[in-house]
Amino acid sequence: EPSQSETSAERSQKLEGIGCKRKRVEDIRFTQGHGNYVDDVKLPGMLFGDFARSPYAHARIKHINKESALKVPGVLAVLTAEDLIPLNLHYMPTLAGDVQAVLAHEKVLFQNQEVAFIVARDRYAAADGVEALEVEYEELEPLLNALKALDDDAPVLRDDLAGKTEGAHGPREHHNHIFTWSAGDEAATQEAFDKADVVIEEYLAHPRVHPCPLETCGSVADMNPITGQLTLWGTFQAPHVVRTVAALITNIPEHKIRVISPDIGGGFGNKVGVYPGYVMSVVASIVLKKPVKWIEDRMENLSTTAFARDYHITAELAATKEGKVIGMRSHVFADHGAFDACADPSKYPAGMYHICTGSYDIPTAFCSVKGVYTNKAPGGVSYRCSFRVTEAVYTIERAMDLLAQKLDMDPAELRQKNLIQPEQFPYTSAFGWEYDSGDYPTAMAKTLEAVDYKKLRQQQAQMVEDFKAGTSREIMGVGLSFFTEVVGAGPSKNCDILGINMFDSCEIRVHPTGAAIARLGVKSQGQGHETTFAQILASETGLPADMITIEEGDTDTAPYGLGTYGSRSTPVAGAAAARAGRKIKHKAQLIASHLLEVHHDDLEWDVDGFAIKGMPDKRRSMKEIAWAAYNNLPKGMEPGLEAVDYYDPPNFTFPYGAYLCVLRIDVDTGVYSVDRFYALDDCGTRINPMIIEGQIHGGLTEAFAVAMGQLIDFDETGNILGASLMDFFLPTAVETPKWETDHTEVPSPHHPIGAKGVGESPHVGGVPAFSNAVNDAFRAFGGVHTHMPHTHSNIWNYARSLGMID
Ligand code: PCD
């Protein structure tokens, strides 16, 4: 009888359950160099594959001479589209209902596109083979400007779609058109604009960027020719989906495919999709009857796998002269690159862009998005946001600042006037989303108070005066953003991927000694699931978190799930974990009633066991109950203690937050310094406050990167600029500002433990806070909008364009 004398509070603390700042258990191996990543997988006889890639953005392949590569010592095979055609594998389906070339056939459509796969005994020989391969190209005119993609004389990119007038999302109106998608009430919105006192309209570019995880993408395929079993290790955020897709395209039965995502060094959306490298490692393993590894280098990662954003946005707001917003409208040109490989739920080709009325009570709204092809890499992933939410929040948060400027009103005051009020929850937006819970005015008030907003504005005004008087060359910007995220894809009524509903799962098995293993359908890429899911289960089952192993990423053992992205793990798999824990508890109660010889209704739950109501000493701990589950059960009950739960949430969760950025700009150099960044987040019930803080720090750092420096750009012939870390901005500790975090805690009413997602929030809210700060600094000098990334040189050029520098 171990814990009889301890108080409930003492026992509760020992569980390290929900709310505990539990140290990350995975860090024991990560910090000692004992993580196990795809590149650590080394199998006997393993071969290496590497791609020969196109130097051109748009060209016809006239001839490929395999012989020169095959002569390189160690090279065993050179695979081209010709080899894939008989297998019907030269194209693969994308998550967005398009097809993507696995290896280019006849034409290449973006620089660094995969042209041939060279398999060799080691990486070096494969790389030499790539060098030696002779490919003859005929250059074609490239299309790089999405806004010109639908011109009559725009070059035809996708020969394979010739004559195809229907796409996956409706009719196609042009050879480079993918879809037009809209939401909201167009006529009612027009009416609002007609009767408005004030309207604003601005073109806001959200440039092409890349998630750039520290670990690049890769896979190891091992096709056993004797058993017909395929094992595939890979950097997969959604291993089960990969297994299903692999089964569908290869015709290998799904039970003969085992997909394993080992440790992953960051995902950020980059590892959601299926890439040619994964497919080719499988094909090569089948052909050569040996395991084959493929690992990207940094330049391949930045230039070919999964870009993000590239939205050309027009934002419009209609308001009364008092500053009440009465309508919002947005049109988008979406640059999808050469293939539509966006990773969104099937019904939403523009993801959740229609969350773009943001945190405000806007009665009417309309948005439309046109997706087009260009000669750039495919992708369109949700880089740290739930499917285009960063774009949506950028739209509304820049628009609110522009409206404040037009009304000559303070941006905080304008926001306060329009925030959704606590009593309006559950709140249905003009686009039909049902926001689950929130107290926005409190979050806003807390933020303004924490930073002494009034004083900041006085300071800013003083700096404007000094600048105008010629006594200073420094200006200051205060950037606010109030964001609402929509995470937890998702309710099956809204979301599926390739026809599979977006539920998630948890299976828990309690061993006789009260230790347990739980497996989930999601897959951590660094978020700390091994720590936090054990905390949920600890609170629910009364078993200490330390006694619960969390395992993810092996399709042979984990229950089916849709993977980790869009901050869905907590809202969906976290809910499944809580419910699986409750099922364990339910059986435990029946066992306890047998052990204590009372009716189960006479028992009450007390932290880590059941006690007879009113007799706290007459109790059985979960540990004791677990033991009994294997040797002393009520008559007729099946032995063992395990449960599984598949959870289809009734709704998304809507985390939110108020962010404020203060920065100073030296006008003559464009050099800025971030004086302060305050971030208040509300993610409902907080499972692990320390992990949440880490998530916020990481997400803000990525927001800083995107707003202030990241860019995947192209020159006029389609050469990618920004394909290495010499050019692509990945902030280090040197550049990264200091973050101040804060929170409120309004639980989600429909989530079993009230938790919402949080991982993406800081990115979503952070980008507009930075951009608003830069733009705000120029407001008093006639500035209206300057585009991201706000690099020193872009800021300097903007100051010059406003006549602030002679
Ligand atoms: N949490 C807590 N509480 C609450 C919530 C949450 O605690 N309330 C925690 C959890 O548990 C975990 C985290 O936090 O751990 C997170 O969560 P979430 O929000 O749910 O999310 P998830 O799903 O898990 O994840 C995802 C995310 C994303 S999406 C991203 S990008 C990013 C983030 O996550 N990524 C990453 N974060 C991170 N981190 C790291 N480290 N790494 C990575 O990679 Mo996407 O869509 O994919 O783009």
PDB file of C-alpha atoms and ligand atoms in Angstrom, residues 24 213 237 265-270 272 381-387 487 522 525-529 532-533 536 563-571 683-689 691-692 695 702 755-760, ligand 1:
ATOM      1  CA  ARG A  24      10.872  16.843 -22.317  1.00  0.00           C
ATOM      2  CA  PRO A 213      13.630  22.270 -41.486  1.00  0.00           C
ATOM      3  CA  GLN A 237       4.602  13.925 -41.061  1.00  0.00           C
ATOM      4  CA  GLY A 265      14.350  16.996 -37.387  1.00  0.00           C
ATOM      5  CA  GLY A 266      11.594  19.522 -37.916  1.00  0.00           C
ATOM      6  CA  GLY A 267       8.711  19.381 -40.352  1.00  0.00           C
ATOM      7  CA  PHE A 268       6.932  22.729 -40.565  1.00  0.00           C
ATOM      8  CA  GLY A 269       4.800  21.401 -43.421  1.00  0.00           C
ATOM      9  CA  ASN A 270       7.765  20.447 -45.579  1.00  0.00           C
ATOM     10  CA  VAL A 272       3.529  16.393 -45.448  1.00  0.00           C
ATOM     11  CA  VAL A 381       2.295  23.684 -47.875  1.00  0.00           C
ATOM     12  CA  SER A 382       1.099  25.176 -44.650  1.00  0.00           C
ATOM     13  CA  TYR A 383       4.449  26.350 -43.332  1.00  0.00           C
ATOM     14  CA  ARG A 384       3.629  26.605 -39.657  1.00  0.00           C
ATOM     15  CA  CYS A 385       0.003  27.436 -40.138  1.00  0.00           C
ATOM     16  CA  SER A 386      -3.191  25.562 -40.649  1.00  0.00           C
ATOM     17  CA  PHE A 387      -3.518  25.550 -44.441  1.00  0.00           C
ATOM     18  CA  VAL A 487      -6.747  24.140 -36.058  1.00  0.00           C
ATOM     19  CA  VAL A 522       0.112  11.477 -35.277  1.00  0.00           C
ATOM     20  CA  GLN A 525       8.778  16.255 -35.518  1.00  0.00           C
ATOM     21  CA  GLY A 526      10.171  17.870 -32.387  1.00  0.00           C
ATOM     22  CA  GLN A 527       7.020  19.152 -30.682  1.00  0.00           C
ATOM     23  CA  GLY A 528       7.446  16.908 -27.650  1.00  0.00           C
ATOM     24  CA  HIS A 529       4.583  14.436 -28.025  1.00  0.00           C
ATOM     25  CA  THR A 532       2.792  15.760 -23.450  1.00  0.00           C
ATOM     26  CA  PHE A 533       0.606  12.834 -24.511  1.00  0.00           C
ATOM     27  CA  ILE A 536      -2.803  13.788 -20.792  1.00  0.00           C
ATOM     28  CA  GLY A 563      -0.489  12.729 -39.079  1.00  0.00           C
ATOM     29  CA  THR A 564       0.867  15.923 -37.588  1.00  0.00           C
ATOM     30  CA  TYR A 565       0.461  19.302 -39.253  1.00  0.00           C
ATOM     31  CA  GLY A 566      -2.031  22.139 -38.926  1.00  0.00           C
ATOM     32  CA  SER A 567      -1.604  21.948 -35.119  1.00  0.00           C
ATOM     33  CA  ARG A 568      -3.979  19.018 -35.210  1.00  0.00           C
ATOM     34  CA  SER A 569      -2.260  16.641 -32.771  1.00  0.00           C
ATOM     35  CA  THR A 570      -3.605  18.176 -29.585  1.00  0.00           C
ATOM     36  CA  PRO A 571      -7.108  18.933 -30.860  1.00  0.00           C
ATOM     37  CA  CYS A 683      -4.742  27.806 -26.494  1.00  0.00           C
ATOM     38  CA  GLY A 684      -7.377  26.750 -24.004  1.00  0.00           C
ATOM     39  CA  THR A 685      -6.242  24.236 -21.398  1.00  0.00           C
ATOM     40  CA  ARG A 686      -2.445  24.221 -21.282  1.00  0.00           C
ATOM     41  CA  ILE A 687      -0.954  20.741 -21.148  1.00  0.00           C
ATOM     42  CA  ASN A 688       2.703  21.664 -20.662  1.00  0.00           C
ATOM     43  CA  PRO A 689       3.411  25.377 -20.143  1.00  0.00           C
ATOM     44  CA  ILE A 691       6.597  23.168 -24.085  1.00  0.00           C
ATOM     45  CA  ILE A 692       4.069  25.819 -25.031  1.00  0.00           C
ATOM     46  CA  GLN A 695       6.587  26.379 -29.267  1.00  0.00           C
ATOM     47  CA  GLU A 702       9.996  31.592 -37.917  1.00  0.00           C
ATOM     48  CA  ALA A 755      -7.220  22.136 -25.177  1.00  0.00           C
ATOM     49  CA  LYS A 756      -6.633  23.886 -28.497  1.00  0.00           C
ATOM     50  CA  GLY A 757      -3.552  23.671 -30.693  1.00  0.00           C
ATOM     51  CA  VAL A 758      -0.721  26.138 -30.218  1.00  0.00           C
ATOM     52  CA  GLY A 759       2.287  25.180 -32.337  1.00  0.00           C
ATOM     53  CA  GLU A 760       1.421  27.367 -35.282  1.00  0.00           C
TER      54      GLU A 760
HETATM   55  N1  PCD B   1       0.539  21.752 -26.354  1.00  0.00           N
HETATM   56  C1  PCD B   1       0.256  21.944 -25.013  1.00  0.00           C
HETATM   57  N2  PCD B   1      -0.948  22.507 -24.646  1.00  0.00           N
HETATM   58  C2  PCD B   1      -1.815  22.900 -25.581  1.00  0.00           C
HETATM   59  C3  PCD B   1      -1.544  22.722 -26.953  1.00  0.00           C
HETATM   60  C4  PCD B   1      -0.346  22.130 -27.305  1.00  0.00           C
HETATM   61  O1  PCD B   1       1.090  21.625 -24.162  1.00  0.00           O
HETATM   62  N3  PCD B   1      -2.989  23.458 -25.249  1.00  0.00           N
HETATM   63  C5  PCD B   1       1.794  21.112 -26.774  1.00  0.00           C
HETATM   64  C6  PCD B   1       1.481  19.756 -27.420  1.00  0.00           C
HETATM   65  O2  PCD B   1       1.357  18.758 -26.579  1.00  0.00           O
HETATM   66  C7  PCD B   1       2.621  19.612 -28.416  1.00  0.00           C
HETATM   67  C8  PCD B   1       2.936  21.024 -28.801  1.00  0.00           C
HETATM   68  O3  PCD B   1       2.440  21.870 -27.739  1.00  0.00           O
HETATM   69  O4  PCD B   1       3.706  19.043 -27.783  1.00  0.00           O
HETATM   70  C9  PCD B   1       2.305  21.423 -30.157  1.00  0.00           C
HETATM   71  O5  PCD B   1       0.966  21.016 -30.148  1.00  0.00           O
HETATM   72  P1  PCD B   1      -0.074  21.339 -31.321  1.00  0.00           P
HETATM   73  O6  PCD B   1      -0.340  22.773 -31.410  1.00  0.00           O
HETATM   74  O7  PCD B   1      -1.232  20.435 -31.160  1.00  0.00           O
HETATM   75  O8  PCD B   1       0.695  20.960 -32.664  1.00  0.00           O
HETATM   76  P2  PCD B   1       1.150  19.552 -33.231  1.00  0.00           P
HETATM   77  O9  PCD B   1       0.080  19.018 -34.107  1.00  0.00           O
HETATM   78  O10 PCD B   1       1.664  18.730 -32.157  1.00  0.00           O
HETATM   79  O11 PCD B   1       2.390  19.974 -34.072  1.00  0.00           O
HETATM   80  C10 PCD B   1       2.236  20.575 -35.352  1.00  0.00           C
HETATM   81  C11 PCD B   1       2.823  21.972 -35.315  1.00  0.00           C
HETATM   82  C12 PCD B   1       3.020  22.441 -36.723  1.00  0.00           C
HETATM   83  S1  PCD B   1       1.785  22.314 -37.782  1.00  0.00           S
HETATM   84  C13 PCD B   1       4.184  23.036 -37.099  1.00  0.00           C
HETATM   85  S2  PCD B   1       4.370  23.575 -38.656  1.00  0.00           S
HETATM   86  C14 PCD B   1       5.344  23.231 -36.172  1.00  0.00           C
HETATM   87  C15 PCD B   1       4.830  23.168 -34.730  1.00  0.00           C
HETATM   88  O12 PCD B   1       4.059  21.991 -34.604  1.00  0.00           O
HETATM   89  N4  PCD B   1       6.331  22.222 -36.432  1.00  0.00           N
HETATM   90  C16 PCD B   1       7.271  21.971 -35.466  1.00  0.00           C
HETATM   91  N5  PCD B   1       5.930  23.112 -33.796  1.00  0.00           N
HETATM   92  C17 PCD B   1       7.083  22.439 -34.142  1.00  0.00           C
HETATM   93  N6  PCD B   1       8.008  22.252 -33.195  1.00  0.00           N
HETATM   94  C18 PCD B   1       9.121  21.571 -33.503  1.00  0.00           C
HETATM   95  N7  PCD B   1      10.066  21.408 -32.548  1.00  0.00           N
HETATM   96  N8  PCD B   1       9.350  21.101 -34.753  1.00  0.00           N
HETATM   97  C19 PCD B   1       8.450  21.257 -35.734  1.00  0.00           C
HETATM   98  O13 PCD B   1       8.654  20.773 -36.924  1.00  0.00           O
HETATM   99 MO1  PCD B   1       2.705  22.572 -39.952  1.00  0.00          MO
HETATM  100  O14 PCD B   1       1.091  22.473 -40.686  1.00  0.00           O
HETATM  101  O15 PCD B   1       3.428  21.112 -40.343  1.00  0.00           O
HETATM  102  O16 PCD B   1       3.285  23.636 -41.281  1.00  0.00           O
END
